[in-house]
Amino acid sequence: MSILSVSNIEAHYGDLQALFGISLSIDPGQVHSVIGANGAGKSTLLKVIAGNLPASSGEVTYQNKKINNQSAHERVKSGISLVPEGRRIFSSLTVEENLKVGAFTKRAGHWNLKTLKELYPLLADRWNRIGFYCSGGELQMLAIGRALMANPDLLLIDEASLGLAPVVVAQVYASLSEITKQGTAVLLVEQDVHQALRASSTTSVLLEGKVVMEGSSSSLTIPSIKDAYFGVGASNGLD
Ligand code: ATP
């Protein structure tokens, strides 16, 4: 039984249509990746699921309930947390204070200040540092940590590895298996195709607001994705 399914989602920014009938579903404790080039609609899809942008048509079903009309706040309370693109950490608050902000829903669960210190020892070392002085990697861990403080059943992560050093990317990805071990499903938007396929059990490839390929991540190969990713006939490199 899937925890989330979206069916035939369309979304607009004013007159501009960004999503054209997107459908996908994800099971509890699984990682589903959404890949695609710049402007494919990945962030828009996450916004629709998180309730930050209304779907113009289609259904968002979470834990067997249609949630199209729920506000973003209600969705957080019911267990959907978004790690937004750009991370949006409060730069004048410390690591600890930023994490506490994430706990406002008071949902019970595995994640708290102590377990997050164990998940991200690097953050434990920076506990009293304000966001302004944190590195990109620390901010990404903090952004995921803050979302986890709401003890979500579904974690939406936008661009987990963007701009991060490989060693930090490895740490962020290693933490995903700890997160799913708690039963949380992860919907991962990622531009790094190799990383996305490795980290997920299922994948959707978006092109210009449509799903052009989907399947189990182990069945999708880089050559098979290449044309779908850039549009058939495109030759620029996805190495
Ligand atoms: P990126 O990796 O660059 O973030 P993406 O796959 O996440 O790309 P989206 O950000 O979802 O793509 O953008 C999908 C389409 O919607 C693009 O054509 C983009 O220009 C447009 N778009 C995104 N945000 C807005 C906005 N706030 N107002 C108007 N158009 C937008």
PDB file of C-alpha atoms and ligand atoms in Angstrom:
ATOM      1  CA  MET A   1       0.000   0.000   0.000  1.00  0.00           C
ATOM      2  CA  SER A   2       1.545   3.299  -1.037  1.00  0.00           C
ATOM      3  CA  ILE A   3       1.932   6.133   1.448  1.00  0.00           C
ATOM      4  CA  LEU A   4       1.717   8.749  -1.297  1.00  0.00           C
ATOM      5  CA  SER A   5       0.286   8.682  -4.745  1.00  0.00           C
ATOM      6  CA  VAL A   6      -0.135  11.566  -7.124  1.00  0.00           C
ATOM      7  CA  SER A   7      -2.314  11.051 -10.093  1.00  0.00           C
ATOM      8  CA  ASN A   8      -2.550  13.167 -13.243  1.00  0.00           C
ATOM      9  CA  ILE A   9      -1.196  16.291 -11.573  1.00  0.00           C
ATOM     10  CA  GLU A  10      -1.185  19.517 -13.525  1.00  0.00           C
ATOM     11  CA  ALA A  11       0.232  22.740 -12.089  1.00  0.00           C
ATOM     12  CA  HIS A  12       0.606  26.305 -13.317  1.00  0.00           C
ATOM     13  CA  TYR A  13       2.482  29.471 -12.468  1.00  0.00           C
ATOM     14  CA  GLY A  14      -0.003  32.002 -13.792  1.00  0.00           C
ATOM     15  CA  ASP A  15      -0.385  31.200 -17.486  1.00  0.00           C
ATOM     16  CA  LEU A  16       2.682  28.977 -17.572  1.00  0.00           C
ATOM     17  CA  GLN A  17       1.890  25.289 -17.232  1.00  0.00           C
ATOM     18  CA  ALA A  18       4.735  23.504 -15.426  1.00  0.00           C
ATOM     19  CA  LEU A  19       3.301  19.995 -14.881  1.00  0.00           C
ATOM     20  CA  PHE A  20       1.295  17.983 -17.422  1.00  0.00           C
ATOM     21  CA  GLY A  21      -0.378  14.954 -15.877  1.00  0.00           C
ATOM     22  CA  ILE A  22       2.253  13.641 -13.474  1.00  0.00           C
ATOM     23  CA  SER A  23       1.552  10.337 -11.715  1.00  0.00           C
ATOM     24  CA  LEU A  24       3.741   8.418  -9.301  1.00  0.00           C
ATOM     25  CA  SER A  25       3.501   6.563  -6.028  1.00  0.00           C
ATOM     26  CA  ILE A  26       5.819   5.656  -3.191  1.00  0.00           C
ATOM     27  CA  ASP A  27       5.647   2.944  -0.535  1.00  0.00           C
ATOM     28  CA  PRO A  28       6.438   3.410   3.176  1.00  0.00           C
ATOM     29  CA  GLY A  29      10.156   3.197   3.961  1.00  0.00           C
ATOM     30  CA  GLN A  30      11.143   3.430   0.284  1.00  0.00           C
ATOM     31  CA  VAL A  31      13.173   6.027  -1.604  1.00  0.00           C
ATOM     32  CA  HIS A  32      11.731   7.241  -4.898  1.00  0.00           C
ATOM     33  CA  SER A  33      13.894   9.562  -6.963  1.00  0.00           C
ATOM     34  CA  VAL A  34      12.711  12.168  -9.431  1.00  0.00           C
ATOM     35  CA  ILE A  35      15.348  13.177 -11.940  1.00  0.00           C
ATOM     36  CA  GLY A  36      15.377  15.541 -14.879  1.00  0.00           C
ATOM     37  CA  ALA A  37      17.168  18.541 -16.334  1.00  0.00           C
ATOM     38  CA  ASN A  38      16.766  22.138 -15.171  1.00  0.00           C
ATOM     39  CA  GLY A  39      13.189  23.320 -15.527  1.00  0.00           C
ATOM     40  CA  ALA A  40      11.741  19.796 -15.907  1.00  0.00           C
ATOM     41  CA  GLY A  41       9.292  20.450 -13.075  1.00  0.00           C
ATOM     42  CA  LYS A  42      10.900  18.562 -10.196  1.00  0.00           C
ATOM     43  CA  SER A  43      10.683  21.348  -7.614  1.00  0.00           C
ATOM     44  CA  THR A  44       7.184  22.198  -8.759  1.00  0.00           C
ATOM     45  CA  LEU A  45       6.089  18.623  -8.094  1.00  0.00           C
ATOM     46  CA  LEU A  46       7.492  18.763  -4.559  1.00  0.00           C
ATOM     47  CA  LYS A  47       5.723  22.097  -3.959  1.00  0.00           C
ATOM     48  CA  VAL A  48       2.415  20.556  -5.019  1.00  0.00           C
ATOM     49  CA  ILE A  49       2.919  17.575  -2.687  1.00  0.00           C
ATOM     50  CA  ALA A  50       3.970  19.818   0.220  1.00  0.00           C
ATOM     51  CA  GLY A  51       0.994  22.121  -0.343  1.00  0.00           C
ATOM     52  CA  ASN A  52       2.995  25.189  -1.355  1.00  0.00           C
ATOM     53  CA  LEU A  53       1.431  25.323  -4.810  1.00  0.00           C
ATOM     54  CA  PRO A  54      -2.094  24.108  -5.630  1.00  0.00           C
ATOM     55  CA  ALA A  55      -2.533  21.448  -8.282  1.00  0.00           C
ATOM     56  CA  SER A  56      -4.699  22.786 -11.102  1.00  0.00           C
ATOM     57  CA  SER A  57      -6.014  19.265 -11.584  1.00  0.00           C
ATOM     58  CA  GLY A  58      -5.294  15.723 -10.486  1.00  0.00           C
ATOM     59  CA  GLU A  59      -5.178  14.132  -7.049  1.00  0.00           C
ATOM     60  CA  VAL A  60      -2.644  14.025  -4.243  1.00  0.00           C
ATOM     61  CA  THR A  61      -3.420  11.064  -1.979  1.00  0.00           C
ATOM     62  CA  TYR A  62      -1.505  10.609   1.272  1.00  0.00           C
ATOM     63  CA  GLN A  63      -2.171   7.756   3.675  1.00  0.00           C
ATOM     64  CA  ASN A  64      -5.289   6.915   1.682  1.00  0.00           C
ATOM     65  CA  LYS A  65      -6.743  10.404   1.967  1.00  0.00           C
ATOM     66  CA  LYS A  66      -7.084  13.010  -0.742  1.00  0.00           C
ATOM     67  CA  ILE A  67      -5.194  16.047   0.567  1.00  0.00           C
ATOM     68  CA  ASN A  68      -5.494  18.544  -2.316  1.00  0.00           C
ATOM     69  CA  ASN A  69      -7.365  20.963  -0.068  1.00  0.00           C
ATOM     70  CA  GLN A  70      -5.050  20.704   2.950  1.00  0.00           C
ATOM     71  CA  SER A  71      -2.763  23.643   3.713  1.00  0.00           C
ATOM     72  CA  ALA A  72       1.012  23.175   3.837  1.00  0.00           C
ATOM     73  CA  HIS A  73       0.824  23.469   7.623  1.00  0.00           C
ATOM     74  CA  GLU A  74      -1.792  20.717   7.903  1.00  0.00           C
ATOM     75  CA  ARG A  75       0.358  18.486   5.717  1.00  0.00           C
ATOM     76  CA  VAL A  76       3.371  18.966   8.004  1.00  0.00           C
ATOM     77  CA  LYS A  77       1.174  18.039  10.954  1.00  0.00           C
ATOM     78  CA  SER A  78       0.069  14.888   9.159  1.00  0.00           C
ATOM     79  CA  GLY A  79       3.684  13.891   8.517  1.00  0.00           C
ATOM     80  CA  ILE A  80       4.875  15.427   5.246  1.00  0.00           C
ATOM     81  CA  SER A  81       8.124  17.414   5.600  1.00  0.00           C
ATOM     82  CA  LEU A  82       9.928  19.301   2.852  1.00  0.00           C
ATOM     83  CA  VAL A  83      13.651  20.013   2.680  1.00  0.00           C
ATOM     84  CA  PRO A  84      13.462  22.918   0.269  1.00  0.00           C
ATOM     85  CA  GLU A  85      15.873  23.847  -2.487  1.00  0.00           C
ATOM     86  CA  GLY A  86      18.289  26.403  -1.043  1.00  0.00           C
ATOM     87  CA  ARG A  87      17.819  24.877   2.451  1.00  0.00           C
ATOM     88  CA  ARG A  88      16.285  28.039   4.019  1.00  0.00           C
ATOM     89  CA  ILE A  89      18.085  27.813   7.346  1.00  0.00           C
ATOM     90  CA  PHE A  90      17.660  30.730   9.777  1.00  0.00           C
ATOM     91  CA  SER A  91      21.083  32.313   9.576  1.00  0.00           C
ATOM     92  CA  SER A  92      20.900  34.086  12.945  1.00  0.00           C
ATOM     93  CA  LEU A  93      19.824  30.950  14.860  1.00  0.00           C
ATOM     94  CA  THR A  94      22.183  28.243  16.056  1.00  0.00           C
ATOM     95  CA  VAL A  95      22.135  24.665  14.790  1.00  0.00           C
ATOM     96  CA  GLU A  96      20.230  23.598  17.892  1.00  0.00           C
ATOM     97  CA  GLU A  97      17.713  26.449  17.595  1.00  0.00           C
ATOM     98  CA  ASN A  98      17.108  25.696  13.907  1.00  0.00           C
ATOM     99  CA  LEU A  99      16.415  22.065  14.788  1.00  0.00           C
ATOM    100  CA  LYS A 100      13.978  23.079  17.521  1.00  0.00           C
ATOM    101  CA  VAL A 101      12.034  25.143  14.981  1.00  0.00           C
ATOM    102  CA  GLY A 102      11.390  21.899  13.106  1.00  0.00           C
ATOM    103  CA  ALA A 103       9.787  20.304  16.160  1.00  0.00           C
ATOM    104  CA  PHE A 104       6.830  22.672  16.289  1.00  0.00           C
ATOM    105  CA  THR A 105       4.338  20.001  15.199  1.00  0.00           C
ATOM    106  CA  LYS A 106       5.132  17.906  18.292  1.00  0.00           C
ATOM    107  CA  ARG A 107       4.728  14.678  16.348  1.00  0.00           C
ATOM    108  CA  ALA A 108       6.020  11.693  18.284  1.00  0.00           C
ATOM    109  CA  GLY A 109       8.726   9.525  16.780  1.00  0.00           C
ATOM    110  CA  HIS A 110      12.330   8.476  16.662  1.00  0.00           C
ATOM    111  CA  TRP A 111      13.883  11.857  15.833  1.00  0.00           C
ATOM    112  CA  ASN A 112      14.877  14.363  18.486  1.00  0.00           C
ATOM    113  CA  LEU A 113      17.960  16.454  19.302  1.00  0.00           C
ATOM    114  CA  LYS A 114      19.797  13.421  20.665  1.00  0.00           C
ATOM    115  CA  THR A 115      19.123  11.051  17.778  1.00  0.00           C
ATOM    116  CA  LEU A 116      19.969  13.789  15.268  1.00  0.00           C
ATOM    117  CA  LYS A 117      23.335  14.302  16.920  1.00  0.00           C
ATOM    118  CA  GLU A 118      23.938  10.602  16.342  1.00  0.00           C
ATOM    119  CA  LEU A 119      22.736  10.783  12.740  1.00  0.00           C
ATOM    120  CA  TYR A 120      24.941  13.787  11.924  1.00  0.00           C
ATOM    121  CA  PRO A 121      28.007  13.892  14.226  1.00  0.00           C
ATOM    122  CA  LEU A 122      29.241  16.864  12.204  1.00  0.00           C
ATOM    123  CA  LEU A 123      26.246  18.870  13.419  1.00  0.00           C
ATOM    124  CA  ALA A 124      26.873  17.778  16.990  1.00  0.00           C
ATOM    125  CA  ASP A 125      30.297  19.432  16.689  1.00  0.00           C
ATOM    126  CA  ARG A 126      28.672  22.671  15.456  1.00  0.00           C
ATOM    127  CA  TRP A 127      25.773  22.690  17.907  1.00  0.00           C
ATOM    128  CA  ASN A 128      26.061  26.348  18.965  1.00  0.00           C
ATOM    129  CA  ARG A 129      27.221  27.759  15.650  1.00  0.00           C
ATOM    130  CA  ILE A 130      24.778  30.117  13.947  1.00  0.00           C
ATOM    131  CA  GLY A 131      23.522  29.206  10.492  1.00  0.00           C
ATOM    132  CA  PHE A 132      25.404  32.073   8.914  1.00  0.00           C
ATOM    133  CA  TYR A 133      28.747  30.417   9.688  1.00  0.00           C
ATOM    134  CA  CYS A 134      27.783  26.867   8.652  1.00  0.00           C
ATOM    135  CA  SER A 135      29.248  25.298   5.524  1.00  0.00           C
ATOM    136  CA  GLY A 136      27.052  24.103   2.657  1.00  0.00           C
ATOM    137  CA  GLY A 137      27.268  20.520   3.893  1.00  0.00           C
ATOM    138  CA  GLU A 138      26.398  21.475   7.462  1.00  0.00           C
ATOM    139  CA  LEU A 139      23.429  23.471   6.179  1.00  0.00           C
ATOM    140  CA  GLN A 140      22.169  20.530   4.144  1.00  0.00           C
ATOM    141  CA  MET A 141      22.388  18.193   7.133  1.00  0.00           C
ATOM    142  CA  LEU A 142      20.718  20.847   9.240  1.00  0.00           C
ATOM    143  CA  ALA A 143      17.924  21.267   6.699  1.00  0.00           C
ATOM    144  CA  ILE A 144      17.288  17.516   6.654  1.00  0.00           C
ATOM    145  CA  GLY A 145      17.606  17.382  10.448  1.00  0.00           C
ATOM    146  CA  ARG A 146      15.091  20.185  10.875  1.00  0.00           C
ATOM    147  CA  ALA A 147      12.617  18.372   8.622  1.00  0.00           C
ATOM    148  CA  LEU A 148      13.175  15.146  10.589  1.00  0.00           C
ATOM    149  CA  MET A 149      12.376  16.914  13.880  1.00  0.00           C
ATOM    150  CA  ALA A 150       8.746  16.842  12.687  1.00  0.00           C
ATOM    151  CA  ASN A 151       9.054  13.040  12.598  1.00  0.00           C
ATOM    152  CA  PRO A 152       7.651  12.785   9.086  1.00  0.00           C
ATOM    153  CA  ASP A 153       6.247   9.677   7.451  1.00  0.00           C
ATOM    154  CA  LEU A 154       7.165  11.238   4.107  1.00  0.00           C
ATOM    155  CA  LEU A 155      10.293  13.329   3.606  1.00  0.00           C
ATOM    156  CA  LEU A 156      10.607  15.408   0.439  1.00  0.00           C
ATOM    157  CA  ILE A 157      14.185  16.408  -0.379  1.00  0.00           C
ATOM    158  CA  ASP A 158      14.894  18.931  -3.122  1.00  0.00           C
ATOM    159  CA  GLU A 159      18.416  18.689  -4.578  1.00  0.00           C
ATOM    160  CA  ALA A 160      20.181  16.779  -1.805  1.00  0.00           C
ATOM    161  CA  SER A 161      23.647  16.998  -3.332  1.00  0.00           C
ATOM    162  CA  LEU A 162      23.611  20.355  -5.125  1.00  0.00           C
ATOM    163  CA  GLY A 163      26.858  22.256  -4.613  1.00  0.00           C
ATOM    164  CA  LEU A 164      28.246  19.870  -2.004  1.00  0.00           C
ATOM    165  CA  ALA A 165      31.687  18.243  -1.858  1.00  0.00           C
ATOM    166  CA  PRO A 166      31.641  14.509  -2.677  1.00  0.00           C
ATOM    167  CA  VAL A 167      32.576  13.530   0.872  1.00  0.00           C
ATOM    168  CA  VAL A 168      29.583  15.453   2.228  1.00  0.00           C
ATOM    169  CA  VAL A 169      27.263  14.054  -0.438  1.00  0.00           C
ATOM    170  CA  ALA A 170      28.315  10.567   0.694  1.00  0.00           C
ATOM    171  CA  GLN A 171      27.428  11.418   4.311  1.00  0.00           C
ATOM    172  CA  VAL A 172      24.055  12.857   3.345  1.00  0.00           C
ATOM    173  CA  TYR A 173      23.227   9.790   1.252  1.00  0.00           C
ATOM    174  CA  ALA A 174      24.431   7.416   3.950  1.00  0.00           C
ATOM    175  CA  SER A 175      21.919   9.027   6.307  1.00  0.00           C
ATOM    176  CA  LEU A 176      19.009   8.160   4.009  1.00  0.00           C
ATOM    177  CA  SER A 177      19.113   4.496   4.935  1.00  0.00           C
ATOM    178  CA  GLU A 178      18.927   5.421   8.636  1.00  0.00           C
ATOM    179  CA  ILE A 179      15.905   7.571   7.851  1.00  0.00           C
ATOM    180  CA  THR A 180      14.038   4.926   5.862  1.00  0.00           C
ATOM    181  CA  LYS A 181      14.846   2.352   8.553  1.00  0.00           C
ATOM    182  CA  GLN A 182      12.395   4.279  10.737  1.00  0.00           C
ATOM    183  CA  GLY A 183       9.673   3.644   8.149  1.00  0.00           C
ATOM    184  CA  THR A 184       9.848   7.097   6.584  1.00  0.00           C
ATOM    185  CA  ALA A 185       9.453   7.261   2.816  1.00  0.00           C
ATOM    186  CA  VAL A 186      11.733   9.653   0.937  1.00  0.00           C
ATOM    187  CA  LEU A 187      10.914  11.426  -2.300  1.00  0.00           C
ATOM    188  CA  LEU A 188      14.209  12.645  -3.612  1.00  0.00           C
ATOM    189  CA  VAL A 189      14.682  15.258  -6.306  1.00  0.00           C
ATOM    190  CA  GLU A 190      18.190  14.969  -7.672  1.00  0.00           C
ATOM    191  CA  GLN A 191      20.149  16.205 -10.669  1.00  0.00           C
ATOM    192  CA  ASP A 192      22.934  13.686 -10.110  1.00  0.00           C
ATOM    193  CA  VAL A 193      21.504  10.675 -11.919  1.00  0.00           C
ATOM    194  CA  HIS A 194      24.100   8.183 -10.660  1.00  0.00           C
ATOM    195  CA  GLN A 195      23.468   9.203  -7.085  1.00  0.00           C
ATOM    196  CA  ALA A 196      19.700   9.099  -7.521  1.00  0.00           C
ATOM    197  CA  LEU A 197      19.675   5.606  -9.030  1.00  0.00           C
ATOM    198  CA  ARG A 198      21.980   4.260  -6.329  1.00  0.00           C
ATOM    199  CA  ALA A 199      19.949   5.710  -3.475  1.00  0.00           C
ATOM    200  CA  SER A 200      16.430   4.835  -4.613  1.00  0.00           C
ATOM    201  CA  SER A 201      14.358   1.755  -5.299  1.00  0.00           C
ATOM    202  CA  THR A 202      12.174   3.450  -7.919  1.00  0.00           C
ATOM    203  CA  THR A 203      12.703   6.447 -10.195  1.00  0.00           C
ATOM    204  CA  SER A 204      10.700   8.794 -12.391  1.00  0.00           C
ATOM    205  CA  VAL A 205      12.380  10.810 -15.142  1.00  0.00           C
ATOM    206  CA  LEU A 206      10.754  14.163 -15.885  1.00  0.00           C
ATOM    207  CA  LEU A 207      11.063  16.141 -19.092  1.00  0.00           C
ATOM    208  CA  GLU A 208       9.185  19.383 -19.644  1.00  0.00           C
ATOM    209  CA  GLY A 209       6.635  18.637 -16.956  1.00  0.00           C
ATOM    210  CA  LYS A 210       5.872  15.042 -17.982  1.00  0.00           C
ATOM    211  CA  VAL A 211       7.046  11.642 -16.753  1.00  0.00           C
ATOM    212  CA  VAL A 212       8.933  10.240 -19.735  1.00  0.00           C
ATOM    213  CA  MET A 213      10.375   7.156 -18.037  1.00  0.00           C
ATOM    214  CA  GLU A 214       9.784   5.314 -14.776  1.00  0.00           C
ATOM    215  CA  GLY A 215      10.607   2.035 -13.164  1.00  0.00           C
ATOM    216  CA  SER A 216      12.737   0.263 -10.601  1.00  0.00           C
ATOM    217  CA  SER A 217      16.030   2.143 -10.278  1.00  0.00           C
ATOM    218  CA  SER A 218      18.046  -1.009 -10.841  1.00  0.00           C
ATOM    219  CA  SER A 219      16.365  -1.551 -14.211  1.00  0.00           C
ATOM    220  CA  LEU A 220      17.115   1.962 -15.497  1.00  0.00           C
ATOM    221  CA  THR A 221      20.549   2.386 -17.027  1.00  0.00           C
ATOM    222  CA  ILE A 222      22.316   5.636 -17.846  1.00  0.00           C
ATOM    223  CA  PRO A 223      22.076   5.061 -21.627  1.00  0.00           C
ATOM    224  CA  SER A 224      18.382   4.254 -21.317  1.00  0.00           C
ATOM    225  CA  ILE A 225      17.788   7.451 -19.379  1.00  0.00           C
ATOM    226  CA  LYS A 226      19.897   9.665 -21.599  1.00  0.00           C
ATOM    227  CA  ASP A 227      17.388  10.336 -24.347  1.00  0.00           C
ATOM    228  CA  ALA A 228      14.491  10.518 -21.923  1.00  0.00           C
ATOM    229  CA  TYR A 229      16.351  13.006 -19.755  1.00  0.00           C
ATOM    230  CA  PHE A 230      17.243  15.470 -22.456  1.00  0.00           C
ATOM    231  CA  GLY A 231      14.601  14.631 -25.045  1.00  0.00           C
ATOM    232  CA  VAL A 232      15.161  12.183 -27.858  1.00  0.00           C
ATOM    233  CA  GLY A 233      18.004  13.159 -30.130  1.00  0.00           C
ATOM    234  CA  ALA A 234      19.789  15.336 -27.616  1.00  0.00           C
ATOM    235  CA  SER A 235      23.447  14.494 -27.410  1.00  0.00           C
ATOM    236  CA  ASN A 236      24.895  16.614 -24.634  1.00  0.00           C
ATOM    237  CA  GLY A 237      26.614  14.710 -21.940  1.00  0.00           C
ATOM    238  CA  LEU A 238      25.139  12.671 -19.148  1.00  0.00           C
ATOM    239  CA  ASP A 239      28.306  10.800 -18.389  1.00  0.00           C
TER     240      ASP A 239
HETATM  241  P1  ATP B   1      15.623  23.176 -11.317  1.00  0.00           P
HETATM  242  O1  ATP B   1      16.492  22.015 -11.138  1.00  0.00           O
HETATM  243  O2  ATP B   1      16.222  24.226 -12.194  1.00  0.00           O
HETATM  244  O3  ATP B   1      15.019  23.719 -10.056  1.00  0.00           O
HETATM  245  P2  ATP B   1      13.113  21.869 -11.810  1.00  0.00           P
HETATM  246  O4  ATP B   1      13.048  20.589 -12.548  1.00  0.00           O
HETATM  247  O5  ATP B   1      12.967  21.825 -10.339  1.00  0.00           O
HETATM  248  O6  ATP B   1      14.418  22.648 -12.225  1.00  0.00           O
HETATM  249  P3  ATP B   1      10.953  23.731 -11.700  1.00  0.00           P
HETATM  250  O7  ATP B   1      11.676  24.681 -10.810  1.00  0.00           O
HETATM  251  O8  ATP B   1       9.877  22.906 -11.133  1.00  0.00           O
HETATM  252  O9  ATP B   1      11.984  22.788 -12.440  1.00  0.00           O
HETATM  253  O10 ATP B   1      10.381  24.573 -12.935  1.00  0.00           O
HETATM  254  C1  ATP B   1       9.450  24.055 -13.891  1.00  0.00           C
HETATM  255  C2  ATP B   1       9.005  25.176 -14.794  1.00  0.00           C
HETATM  256  O11 ATP B   1       8.277  26.151 -14.038  1.00  0.00           O
HETATM  257  C3  ATP B   1      10.148  25.940 -15.452  1.00  0.00           C
HETATM  258  O12 ATP B   1       9.732  26.310 -16.740  1.00  0.00           O
HETATM  259  C4  ATP B   1      10.319  27.155 -14.568  1.00  0.00           C
HETATM  260  O13 ATP B   1      10.844  28.251 -15.291  1.00  0.00           O
HETATM  261  C5  ATP B   1       8.899  27.427 -14.118  1.00  0.00           C
HETATM  262  N1  ATP B   1       8.846  28.046 -12.777  1.00  0.00           N
HETATM  263  C6  ATP B   1       9.367  27.548 -11.648  1.00  0.00           C
HETATM  264  N2  ATP B   1       9.114  28.353 -10.593  1.00  0.00           N
HETATM  265  C7  ATP B   1       8.396  29.392 -11.072  1.00  0.00           C
HETATM  266  C8  ATP B   1       7.811  30.567 -10.491  1.00  0.00           C
HETATM  267  N3  ATP B   1       7.900  30.812  -9.175  1.00  0.00           N
HETATM  268  N4  ATP B   1       7.158  31.414 -11.316  1.00  0.00           N
HETATM  269  C9  ATP B   1       7.049  31.166 -12.638  1.00  0.00           C
HETATM  270  N5  ATP B   1       7.559  30.076 -13.247  1.00  0.00           N
HETATM  271  C10 ATP B   1       8.227  29.200 -12.486  1.00  0.00           C
END
